[in-house]
Amino acid sequence: MRFYDIIQKKKHGEELTAEEIAFLGKAYVDGEIPDYQMSAFLMAVLWRGMTDREASLLTLAIAESGDTVDLSMFGDRSVDKHSTGGVGDKTTMIVTPIVAAVGGCVAKMSGRGLGHTGGTIDKLESIPGFSTTLTREQFIATVEKVGVAVIGQSGNLAPLDKKLYALRDVTATVDSVPLITSSVMGKKLAAGSHSIVLDVKYGSGAFMSCAEDAVELAKKMVAIGYDRGRQVSAIISSMDTPLGSAVGNSLEVKEAIETLSGRGAPDLTEVCLALATEMVALSMKKDKAEARELCKNALENGSALAKLKEWIAAQGGDANYISNPEKFPVSAYVHEIRASEDGYIYAMDTEQIGISACDLGAGRASKEDEIDHSAGIIILKKTGDKITGGEVIALLHTNKKDAILAAEERYLRALTVSAEPPRHAPVIFGTVRMGKDGEPALTH
Ligand code: URA
């Protein structure tokens, strides 16, 4: 089989066979297909698309390209969540203790930040002592004892996705529905949980620009999951503004603690409750109203916050930082950004705000870069808020004095200010679940 012929076939929009997809997956992981050929193939997929059958086969090729995690000891109680990526998305640190507090069983692998989006592993590592590299036995024992464990992606989990994703990132081929579907679901199938709740983002900080595209993507992922014997639901949520008010690693941990203390921003709290409810409903077989009540109670009665402390301590972290968040180091410079005019914030370019936080030290431009855990942005005014010229609208936290001016300019350019407020748009657009007819459907 020649990869050249497979590229030709996809260029002409033809459907690939199971053998061809299995061949390209294996040959690429084994280093037999050069990146320039795979780049051409990915661009052909981006333009020509893939049939559902092809996307399902590519998902399987990714899931089976390396190690898989056996969570069968938890029966069908294990549950995972995955976000398609965002700015200020600290939901894992809030949702997983809520689910564990009501008796759920969360065995989760998370990623690091790259580009303008943050990663849960970097955020958790801002807690002194917290280990994201447990042995398999420690991982399982922590899930059994505490109800939640979160570790970094093991070296050989879905290596085909690792290689493809790195190439997509630099060849402008990320925003393809079949490629995102196979990337996300390939990893989730390999990670072993029986139930999977997806947070599919749309808007200025997400890969999908509108809610309708996000729904299409979610339906494909839900269908593939059920096809492989898993239960999958997807929350469709907006990334037209950063989620909550903090962007940056330890700043986000502090916001997660605030949220679990009942003082969370409304948008963040709503997304977290929706995700936790879905996870409890799927994995603990509760109806939605009961699941939501359980999650809301765990948030309000302090049991989810107590669970966060227990979980952090179980993975070696200093839980005193959770009880006393003022212990987290603060950056050397905290710079106030002031509004230049009166009006309403009409829109925010979330991607640019994410880049601004990275420039302050919160993210990395390449995999080798060091993260500054204290750096980032506290957003004081968001879309829909009234602002007055001279008023402080955001705080830049950084240890890099030289980065402040450019980050401030980028932040201000990311805002659209108008005389009239924008129409209110809810943070959650809807939920995609598998219908009784075997077809994924959206409910609002
Ligand atoms: N997140 C992933 O894991 N893969 C993608 O392709 C996009 C978002």
Tab-separated table of C-alpha atoms and ligand atoms in Angstrom:
chain	number	residue	atom	x	y	z
A	1	MET	CA	0.000	0.000	0.000
A	2	ARG	CA	1.347	3.485	-0.864
A	3	PHE	CA	0.401	6.477	1.275
A	4	TYR	CA	0.604	8.631	-1.872
A	5	ASP	CA	-2.414	6.750	-3.291
A	6	ILE	CA	-4.353	7.292	-0.050
A	7	ILE	CA	-3.686	11.054	-0.246
A	8	GLN	CA	-4.882	11.057	-3.891
A	9	LYS	CA	-8.037	9.187	-2.937
A	10	LYS	CA	-8.891	11.631	-0.149
A	11	LYS	CA	-8.029	14.587	-2.383
A	12	HIS	CA	-10.773	13.382	-4.748
A	13	GLY	CA	-13.201	12.969	-1.833
A	14	GLU	CA	-13.366	9.179	-1.973
A	15	GLU	CA	-14.038	7.018	1.071
A	16	LEU	CA	-11.027	5.180	2.528
A	17	THR	CA	-11.221	1.497	3.433
A	18	ALA	CA	-10.654	0.042	6.913
A	19	GLU	CA	-7.324	-1.372	5.690
A	20	GLU	CA	-6.170	2.010	4.413
A	21	ILE	CA	-6.973	3.767	7.704
A	22	ALA	CA	-5.354	1.024	9.786
A	23	PHE	CA	-2.286	1.231	7.504
A	24	LEU	CA	-1.872	4.989	7.757
A	25	GLY	CA	-2.266	4.961	11.562
A	26	LYS	CA	0.327	2.274	12.127
A	27	ALA	CA	2.788	3.508	9.499
A	28	TYR	CA	2.688	7.067	10.877
A	29	VAL	CA	3.305	5.950	14.492
A	30	ASP	CA	6.150	3.723	13.262
A	31	GLY	CA	7.765	6.698	11.523
A	32	GLU	CA	7.253	5.310	8.023
A	33	ILE	CA	5.167	8.257	6.797
A	34	PRO	CA	6.966	11.627	6.728
A	35	ASP	CA	5.248	14.690	8.210
A	36	TYR	CA	5.039	16.421	4.806
A	37	GLN	CA	2.912	13.603	3.408
A	38	MET	CA	0.736	13.423	6.525
A	39	SER	CA	0.276	17.220	6.365
A	40	ALA	CA	-1.051	16.893	2.817
A	41	PHE	CA	-3.405	14.130	3.921
A	42	LEU	CA	-4.710	16.160	6.886
A	43	MET	CA	-5.380	19.154	4.643
A	44	ALA	CA	-7.260	16.880	2.208
A	45	VAL	CA	-9.387	15.612	5.139
A	46	LEU	CA	-10.019	19.181	6.287
A	47	TRP	CA	-11.417	20.127	2.858
A	48	ARG	CA	-13.018	16.854	1.796
A	49	GLY	CA	-14.202	15.608	5.194
A	50	MET	CA	-14.679	11.988	6.214
A	51	THR	CA	-17.704	9.735	6.297
A	52	ASP	CA	-18.932	8.638	9.740
A	53	ARG	CA	-17.459	5.221	9.036
A	54	GLU	CA	-14.024	6.671	8.261
A	55	ALA	CA	-14.106	8.890	11.386
A	56	SER	CA	-15.066	5.884	13.502
A	57	LEU	CA	-12.200	3.820	12.030
A	58	LEU	CA	-9.706	6.640	12.643
A	59	THR	CA	-10.976	6.909	16.253
A	60	LEU	CA	-10.317	3.214	16.734
A	61	ALA	CA	-6.859	3.481	15.131
A	62	ILE	CA	-6.020	6.269	17.632
A	63	ALA	CA	-7.488	4.400	20.637
A	64	GLU	CA	-5.564	1.241	19.790
A	65	SER	CA	-2.285	2.879	18.786
A	66	GLY	CA	-0.778	2.517	22.294
A	67	ASP	CA	-1.604	1.519	25.869
A	68	THR	CA	-5.179	1.378	27.073
A	69	VAL	CA	-6.295	1.805	30.694
A	70	ASP	CA	-8.263	-0.994	32.311
A	71	LEU	CA	-10.901	0.422	34.659
A	72	SER	CA	-13.048	-2.718	34.642
A	73	MET	CA	-12.645	-3.011	38.449
A	74	PHE	CA	-15.090	-0.075	38.706
A	75	GLY	CA	-17.743	-1.820	36.593
A	76	ASP	CA	-19.796	0.793	34.774
A	77	ARG	CA	-19.293	3.441	37.503
A	78	SER	CA	-16.134	5.072	36.087
A	79	VAL	CA	-16.676	8.480	34.553
A	80	ASP	CA	-14.489	10.965	32.688
A	81	LYS	CA	-14.917	14.455	31.313
A	82	HIS	CA	-13.182	16.235	28.458
A	83	SER	CA	-13.271	19.811	27.264
A	84	THR	CA	-12.456	20.667	23.677
A	85	GLY	CA	-10.321	23.475	25.065
A	86	GLY	CA	-10.784	26.971	26.349
A	87	VAL	CA	-9.491	29.990	28.220
A	88	GLY	CA	-10.047	30.132	31.976
A	89	ASP	CA	-11.498	26.612	31.870
A	90	LYS	CA	-10.850	25.367	35.395
A	91	THR	CA	-13.924	23.113	35.443
A	92	THR	CA	-12.079	19.832	36.131
A	93	MET	CA	-10.875	21.134	39.525
A	94	ILE	CA	-14.477	21.969	40.487
A	95	VAL	CA	-16.506	19.261	38.772
A	96	THR	CA	-14.475	16.208	39.778
A	97	PRO	CA	-14.665	16.846	43.570
A	98	ILE	CA	-18.405	17.522	43.248
A	99	VAL	CA	-18.919	14.174	41.499
A	100	ALA	CA	-16.656	12.352	43.987
A	101	ALA	CA	-18.497	13.981	46.917
A	102	VAL	CA	-21.787	12.452	45.781
A	103	GLY	CA	-20.254	8.981	45.401
A	104	GLY	CA	-18.997	9.068	41.799
A	105	CYS	CA	-15.820	7.488	40.567
A	106	VAL	CA	-13.643	9.804	38.450
A	107	ALA	CA	-10.480	8.337	36.919
A	108	LYS	CA	-9.171	11.079	34.712
A	109	MET	CA	-6.204	11.843	32.522
A	110	SER	CA	-5.658	15.481	31.681
A	111	GLY	CA	-3.351	17.440	29.442
A	112	ARG	CA	-1.022	20.422	29.620
A	113	GLY	CA	-1.708	23.772	28.038
A	114	LEU	CA	-0.428	24.534	24.577
A	115	GLY	CA	-1.157	27.564	22.465
A	116	HIS	CA	-3.721	29.957	23.914
A	117	THR	CA	-5.588	27.334	25.982
A	118	GLY	CA	-4.599	26.204	29.465
A	119	GLY	CA	-4.221	22.631	30.724
A	120	THR	CA	-5.456	21.078	33.979
A	121	ILE	CA	-2.121	19.402	34.747
A	122	ASP	CA	-0.271	22.744	34.753
A	123	LYS	CA	-2.961	24.234	36.984
A	124	LEU	CA	-2.826	21.388	39.504
A	125	GLU	CA	0.973	21.546	39.595
A	126	SER	CA	0.775	25.056	41.024
A	127	ILE	CA	-0.226	23.353	44.314
A	128	PRO	CA	3.058	22.499	46.088
A	129	GLY	CA	3.711	18.744	46.269
A	130	PHE	CA	0.825	17.700	44.001
A	131	SER	CA	1.929	14.750	41.878
A	132	THR	CA	0.435	14.178	38.443
A	133	THR	CA	2.529	11.059	37.794
A	134	LEU	CA	1.042	8.310	39.979
A	135	THR	CA	1.793	4.659	39.328
A	136	ARG	CA	-1.103	2.627	37.970
A	137	GLU	CA	-1.651	1.098	41.439
A	138	GLN	CA	-1.602	4.520	43.169
A	139	PHE	CA	-4.007	5.902	40.551
A	140	ILE	CA	-6.550	3.104	41.013
A	141	ALA	CA	-6.166	3.132	44.832
A	142	THR	CA	-6.800	6.918	44.924
A	143	VAL	CA	-9.944	6.597	42.797
A	144	GLU	CA	-11.142	3.780	45.080
A	145	LYS	CA	-10.450	5.681	48.320
A	146	VAL	CA	-11.245	9.287	47.392
A	147	GLY	CA	-13.506	8.945	44.339
A	148	VAL	CA	-11.221	11.009	42.117
A	149	ALA	CA	-7.682	10.941	40.741
A	150	VAL	CA	-6.268	13.045	37.920
A	151	ILE	CA	-2.953	12.303	36.225
A	152	GLY	CA	-1.074	13.480	33.132
A	153	GLN	CA	-1.492	11.510	29.941
A	154	SER	CA	0.766	8.436	30.166
A	155	GLY	CA	3.627	8.330	27.684
A	156	ASN	CA	2.155	5.738	25.386
A	157	LEU	CA	-1.577	6.512	25.512
A	158	ALA	CA	-2.918	7.177	22.009
A	159	PRO	CA	0.524	7.989	20.484
A	160	LEU	CA	-1.112	8.370	17.057
A	161	ASP	CA	-3.115	11.323	18.391
A	162	LYS	CA	-0.021	12.836	19.993
A	163	LYS	CA	1.783	12.862	16.626
A	164	LEU	CA	-1.224	13.921	14.583
A	165	TYR	CA	-2.234	16.671	17.000
A	166	ALA	CA	1.256	18.200	17.058
A	167	LEU	CA	1.221	18.266	13.254
A	168	ARG	CA	-2.331	19.666	13.057
A	169	ASP	CA	-1.354	22.407	15.464
A	170	VAL	CA	1.264	23.752	13.033
A	171	THR	CA	-0.513	23.030	9.728
A	172	ALA	CA	-3.810	24.832	10.464
A	173	THR	CA	-5.737	21.543	10.364
A	174	VAL	CA	-7.184	21.438	13.887
A	175	ASP	CA	-10.682	22.694	13.050
A	176	SER	CA	-11.972	19.658	11.193
A	177	VAL	CA	-14.960	17.793	12.652
A	178	PRO	CA	-13.721	14.243	11.845
A	179	LEU	CA	-10.193	15.066	13.051
A	180	ILE	CA	-11.406	16.550	16.368
A	181	THR	CA	-13.903	13.703	16.793
A	182	SER	CA	-11.281	10.997	16.336
A	183	SER	CA	-8.699	12.846	18.458
A	184	VAL	CA	-10.992	13.364	21.451
A	185	MET	CA	-12.822	10.038	21.309
A	186	GLY	CA	-9.679	8.039	20.487
A	187	LYS	CA	-8.057	9.326	23.690
A	188	LYS	CA	-11.215	8.877	25.772
A	189	LEU	CA	-11.715	5.278	24.619
A	190	ALA	CA	-8.068	4.500	25.468
A	191	ALA	CA	-8.443	6.135	28.903
A	192	GLY	CA	-11.011	3.489	29.820
A	193	SER	CA	-13.973	5.202	31.552
A	194	HIS	CA	-17.411	3.765	30.911
A	195	SER	CA	-19.143	7.153	30.920
A	196	ILE	CA	-17.756	10.241	29.241
A	197	VAL	CA	-19.102	13.784	29.479
A	198	LEU	CA	-17.797	16.189	26.870
A	199	ASP	CA	-17.716	19.961	27.141
A	200	VAL	CA	-17.854	21.074	23.519
A	201	LYS	CA	-16.955	24.748	23.263
A	202	TYR	CA	-17.880	27.267	20.626
A	203	GLY	CA	-17.078	30.948	20.168
A	204	SER	CA	-14.090	33.239	19.837
A	205	GLY	CA	-11.835	31.121	22.046
A	206	ALA	CA	-12.830	27.716	20.629
A	207	PHE	CA	-12.199	25.632	17.513
A	208	MET	CA	-15.875	25.692	16.577
A	209	SER	CA	-16.959	29.253	15.874
A	210	CYS	CA	-20.728	28.739	16.245
A	211	ALA	CA	-23.037	26.643	18.430
A	212	GLU	CA	-24.525	24.770	15.439
A	213	ASP	CA	-21.081	23.447	14.415
A	214	ALA	CA	-20.377	22.480	18.024
A	215	VAL	CA	-23.657	20.512	18.102
A	216	GLU	CA	-22.699	18.645	14.914
A	217	LEU	CA	-19.304	17.808	16.407
A	218	ALA	CA	-20.934	16.674	19.669
A	219	LYS	CA	-23.405	14.406	17.854
A	220	LYS	CA	-20.562	12.638	16.026
A	221	MET	CA	-18.636	12.097	19.261
A	222	VAL	CA	-21.669	10.827	21.165
A	223	ALA	CA	-22.520	8.388	18.353
A	224	ILE	CA	-18.972	6.998	18.171
A	225	GLY	CA	-18.857	6.533	21.952
A	226	TYR	CA	-22.107	4.511	22.016
A	227	ASP	CA	-20.915	2.531	19.027
A	228	ARG	CA	-17.958	1.435	21.185
A	229	GLY	CA	-20.104	0.520	24.199
A	230	ARG	CA	-19.607	3.720	26.214
A	231	GLN	CA	-22.200	6.225	27.481
A	232	VAL	CA	-21.508	9.734	26.262
A	233	SER	CA	-23.217	13.140	26.639
A	234	ALA	CA	-22.010	16.553	25.582
A	235	ILE	CA	-22.667	19.985	27.056
A	236	ILE	CA	-22.453	22.704	24.405
A	237	SER	CA	-21.012	25.810	26.073
A	238	SER	CA	-19.846	29.246	25.017
A	239	MET	CA	-16.216	30.354	24.848
A	240	ASP	CA	-17.155	33.811	23.629
A	241	THR	CA	-15.752	35.084	26.920
A	242	PRO	CA	-13.184	33.385	29.179
A	243	LEU	CA	-14.920	31.171	31.729
A	244	GLY	CA	-15.157	32.795	35.175
A	245	SER	CA	-12.732	35.579	35.966
A	246	ALA	CA	-9.260	34.049	36.312
A	247	VAL	CA	-6.930	33.023	33.482
A	248	GLY	CA	-3.614	31.485	34.556
A	249	ASN	CA	-2.625	28.529	36.661
A	250	SER	CA	-2.620	29.313	40.401
A	251	LEU	CA	-5.116	32.145	39.785
A	252	GLU	CA	-7.480	29.515	38.399
A	253	VAL	CA	-6.870	27.149	41.330
A	254	LYS	CA	-7.866	30.012	43.646
A	255	GLU	CA	-11.013	30.631	41.596
A	256	ALA	CA	-11.840	26.915	41.765
A	257	ILE	CA	-11.569	27.079	45.577
A	258	GLU	CA	-13.814	30.185	45.631
A	259	THR	CA	-16.364	28.393	43.454
A	260	LEU	CA	-16.382	25.307	45.677
A	261	SER	CA	-16.865	27.683	48.616
A	262	GLY	CA	-20.117	28.854	47.009
A	263	ARG	CA	-18.717	32.158	45.730
A	264	GLY	CA	-18.220	31.238	42.077
A	265	ALA	CA	-18.926	33.391	39.025
A	266	PRO	CA	-22.402	32.552	37.643
A	267	ASP	CA	-21.149	31.343	34.223
A	268	LEU	CA	-18.473	29.100	35.729
A	269	THR	CA	-20.800	27.703	38.392
A	270	GLU	CA	-23.464	26.960	35.777
A	271	VAL	CA	-21.100	25.073	33.441
A	272	CYS	CA	-19.661	23.105	36.377
A	273	LEU	CA	-23.095	22.129	37.693
A	274	ALA	CA	-24.213	21.075	34.215
A	275	LEU	CA	-21.122	18.900	33.697
A	276	ALA	CA	-21.277	17.360	37.184
A	277	THR	CA	-25.009	16.662	36.804
A	278	GLU	CA	-24.442	14.874	33.517
A	279	MET	CA	-21.562	12.832	34.975
A	280	VAL	CA	-23.642	11.751	37.977
A	281	ALA	CA	-26.734	11.033	35.846
A	282	LEU	CA	-24.805	8.828	33.412
A	283	SER	CA	-22.505	6.972	35.788
A	284	MET	CA	-24.759	6.655	38.852
A	285	LYS	CA	-27.965	6.087	36.875
A	286	LYS	CA	-29.814	9.019	38.443
A	287	ASP	CA	-32.471	11.050	36.716
A	288	LYS	CA	-31.335	14.505	35.793
A	289	ALA	CA	-33.290	16.423	38.433
A	290	GLU	CA	-32.026	14.189	41.230
A	291	ALA	CA	-28.440	14.341	39.914
A	292	ARG	CA	-28.558	18.152	39.803
A	293	GLU	CA	-29.938	18.355	43.339
A	294	LEU	CA	-27.152	16.093	44.635
A	295	CYS	CA	-24.471	18.172	42.893
A	296	LYS	CA	-25.940	21.485	44.027
A	297	ASN	CA	-26.069	20.244	47.618
A	298	ALA	CA	-22.443	19.090	47.471
A	299	LEU	CA	-21.465	22.554	46.290
A	300	GLU	CA	-23.554	24.342	48.901
A	301	ASN	CA	-22.918	22.185	51.983
A	302	GLY	CA	-19.116	22.217	51.697
A	303	SER	CA	-18.716	18.496	50.979
A	304	ALA	CA	-17.257	19.163	47.501
A	305	LEU	CA	-14.696	21.588	48.983
A	306	ALA	CA	-13.791	19.005	51.637
A	307	LYS	CA	-13.411	16.448	48.832
A	308	LEU	CA	-11.059	18.798	46.959
A	309	LYS	CA	-8.815	18.972	50.051
A	310	GLU	CA	-8.909	15.188	50.471
A	311	TRP	CA	-8.061	14.654	46.799
A	312	ILE	CA	-5.205	17.177	46.754
A	313	ALA	CA	-3.693	15.599	49.890
A	314	ALA	CA	-4.109	12.078	48.449
A	315	GLN	CA	-1.961	13.058	45.456
A	316	GLY	CA	0.749	14.562	47.699
A	317	GLY	CA	-0.388	18.191	47.506
A	318	ASP	CA	-0.303	20.603	50.443
A	319	ALA	CA	-3.992	20.933	51.342
A	320	ASN	CA	-3.160	23.974	53.510
A	321	TYR	CA	-3.105	25.930	50.247
A	322	ILE	CA	-6.731	24.958	49.686
A	323	SER	CA	-7.737	26.083	53.193
A	324	ASN	CA	-5.575	29.228	52.926
A	325	PRO	CA	-5.396	30.264	49.244
A	326	GLU	CA	-3.497	33.435	50.208
A	327	LYS	CA	-0.473	31.118	50.572
A	328	PHE	CA	-0.143	30.918	46.759
A	329	PRO	CA	2.727	33.207	45.653
A	330	VAL	CA	1.624	36.419	43.933
A	331	SER	CA	3.533	37.734	40.898
A	332	ALA	CA	6.011	40.579	41.376
A	333	TYR	CA	3.885	42.883	39.196
A	334	VAL	CA	0.109	43.319	39.359
A	335	HIS	CA	-0.772	45.837	36.670
A	336	GLU	CA	-4.181	47.497	36.443
A	337	ILE	CA	-5.807	47.846	33.033
A	338	ARG	CA	-8.213	50.774	32.888
A	339	ALA	CA	-11.090	51.358	30.494
A	340	SER	CA	-10.329	54.057	27.926
A	341	GLU	CA	-13.998	55.021	27.396
A	342	ASP	CA	-17.524	54.749	28.794
A	343	GLY	CA	-19.909	52.122	27.444
A	344	TYR	CA	-20.626	48.408	27.597
A	345	ILE	CA	-18.280	45.548	26.814
A	346	TYR	CA	-19.997	44.258	23.684
A	347	ALA	CA	-17.646	41.380	22.852
A	348	MET	CA	-14.357	39.815	23.940
A	349	ASP	CA	-11.915	38.022	21.669
A	350	THR	CA	-11.231	35.129	24.016
A	351	GLU	CA	-8.345	33.711	21.995
A	352	GLN	CA	-6.476	37.039	22.187
A	353	ILE	CA	-7.034	37.170	25.956
A	354	GLY	CA	-5.597	33.652	26.219
A	355	ILE	CA	-2.541	34.759	24.213
A	356	SER	CA	-2.168	37.810	26.427
A	357	ALA	CA	-2.077	35.534	29.526
A	358	CYS	CA	0.519	33.314	27.824
A	359	ASP	CA	2.679	36.359	27.075
A	360	LEU	CA	2.630	37.211	30.787
A	361	GLY	CA	4.113	33.755	31.498
A	362	ALA	CA	0.973	31.651	32.130
A	363	GLY	CA	1.421	29.454	29.052
A	364	ARG	CA	4.099	28.096	26.813
A	365	ALA	CA	4.808	28.877	23.178
A	366	SER	CA	6.596	25.546	22.741
A	367	LYS	CA	6.503	22.316	24.728
A	368	GLU	CA	9.882	23.015	26.357
A	369	ASP	CA	8.909	26.416	27.833
A	370	GLU	CA	8.587	26.745	31.620
A	371	ILE	CA	5.239	27.876	33.035
A	372	ASP	CA	5.065	30.717	35.559
A	373	HIS	CA	2.325	29.410	37.838
A	374	SER	CA	1.506	32.797	39.378
A	375	ALA	CA	1.112	34.670	36.055
A	376	GLY	CA	-2.181	35.440	34.337
A	377	ILE	CA	-5.151	37.773	34.263
A	378	ILE	CA	-8.011	38.576	36.607
A	379	ILE	CA	-10.926	39.825	34.521
A	380	LEU	CA	-13.062	42.288	36.442
A	381	LYS	CA	-15.456	43.298	33.644
A	382	LYS	CA	-16.873	40.909	31.058
A	383	THR	CA	-19.195	40.988	28.064
A	384	GLY	CA	-22.424	42.812	28.980
A	385	ASP	CA	-20.836	44.806	31.835
A	386	LYS	CA	-21.069	48.602	31.909
A	387	ILE	CA	-17.704	50.336	32.131
A	388	THR	CA	-16.612	53.894	32.843
A	389	GLY	CA	-13.483	55.474	31.375
A	390	GLY	CA	-10.597	55.176	33.868
A	391	GLU	CA	-12.183	52.274	35.758
A	392	VAL	CA	-10.006	49.192	36.427
A	393	ILE	CA	-11.322	46.374	34.217
A	394	ALA	CA	-8.588	43.736	34.550
A	395	LEU	CA	-5.425	42.923	36.507
A	396	LEU	CA	-2.340	41.530	34.787
A	397	HIS	CA	-0.191	39.305	37.043
A	398	THR	CA	3.365	38.716	35.863
A	399	ASN	CA	7.000	38.411	36.850
A	400	LYS	CA	8.047	39.743	33.424
A	401	LYS	CA	8.002	43.525	33.614
A	402	ASP	CA	8.844	43.768	29.887
A	403	ALA	CA	5.723	41.819	28.905
A	404	ILE	CA	3.200	44.163	30.526
A	405	LEU	CA	2.790	46.815	27.832
A	406	ALA	CA	2.232	44.390	24.935
A	407	ALA	CA	-0.118	42.230	27.025
A	408	GLU	CA	-2.156	45.305	27.992
A	409	GLU	CA	-2.403	46.454	24.358
A	410	ARG	CA	-3.474	43.004	23.225
A	411	TYR	CA	-6.060	42.806	26.015
A	412	LEU	CA	-7.590	46.163	25.145
A	413	ARG	CA	-7.660	45.289	21.418
A	414	ALA	CA	-9.552	42.109	22.325
A	415	LEU	CA	-12.472	44.162	23.702
A	416	THR	CA	-15.285	45.695	21.667
A	417	VAL	CA	-16.928	48.554	23.567
A	418	SER	CA	-20.279	49.966	22.455
A	419	ALA	CA	-22.898	52.417	23.647
A	420	GLU	CA	-25.554	49.695	23.894
A	421	PRO	CA	-25.262	46.416	25.813
A	422	PRO	CA	-25.190	43.192	23.760
A	423	ARG	CA	-28.069	40.750	23.837
A	424	HIS	CA	-27.681	38.338	26.768
A	425	ALA	CA	-26.452	34.941	25.594
A	426	PRO	CA	-26.612	32.043	28.071
A	427	VAL	CA	-23.320	30.221	28.667
A	428	ILE	CA	-24.915	26.832	27.940
A	429	PHE	CA	-26.505	26.345	24.538
A	430	GLY	CA	-27.798	22.840	25.160
A	431	THR	CA	-26.935	19.199	25.800
A	432	VAL	CA	-26.493	16.399	23.274
A	433	ARG	CA	-27.558	12.997	24.583
A	434	MET	CA	-28.279	9.686	22.943
A	435	GLY	CA	-32.006	9.452	22.153
A	436	LYS	CA	-34.189	6.370	22.639
A	437	ASP	CA	-34.215	6.008	18.837
A	438	GLY	CA	-30.422	5.494	18.860
A	439	GLU	CA	-29.722	8.939	17.403
A	440	PRO	CA	-27.955	11.711	19.339
A	441	ALA	CA	-30.252	14.694	19.882
A	442	LEU	CA	-29.926	18.217	21.237
A	443	THR	CA	-32.067	19.449	24.128
A	444	HIS	CA	-32.063	23.022	25.383
B	1	URA	N1	-9.026	18.588	21.813
B	1	URA	C1	-8.455	17.402	21.457
B	1	URA	O1	-8.134	16.582	22.293
B	1	URA	N2	-8.306	17.154	20.140
B	1	URA	C2	-8.652	18.029	19.170
B	1	URA	O2	-8.495	17.728	18.003
B	1	URA	C3	-9.226	19.251	19.556
B	1	URA	C4	-9.418	19.503	20.892
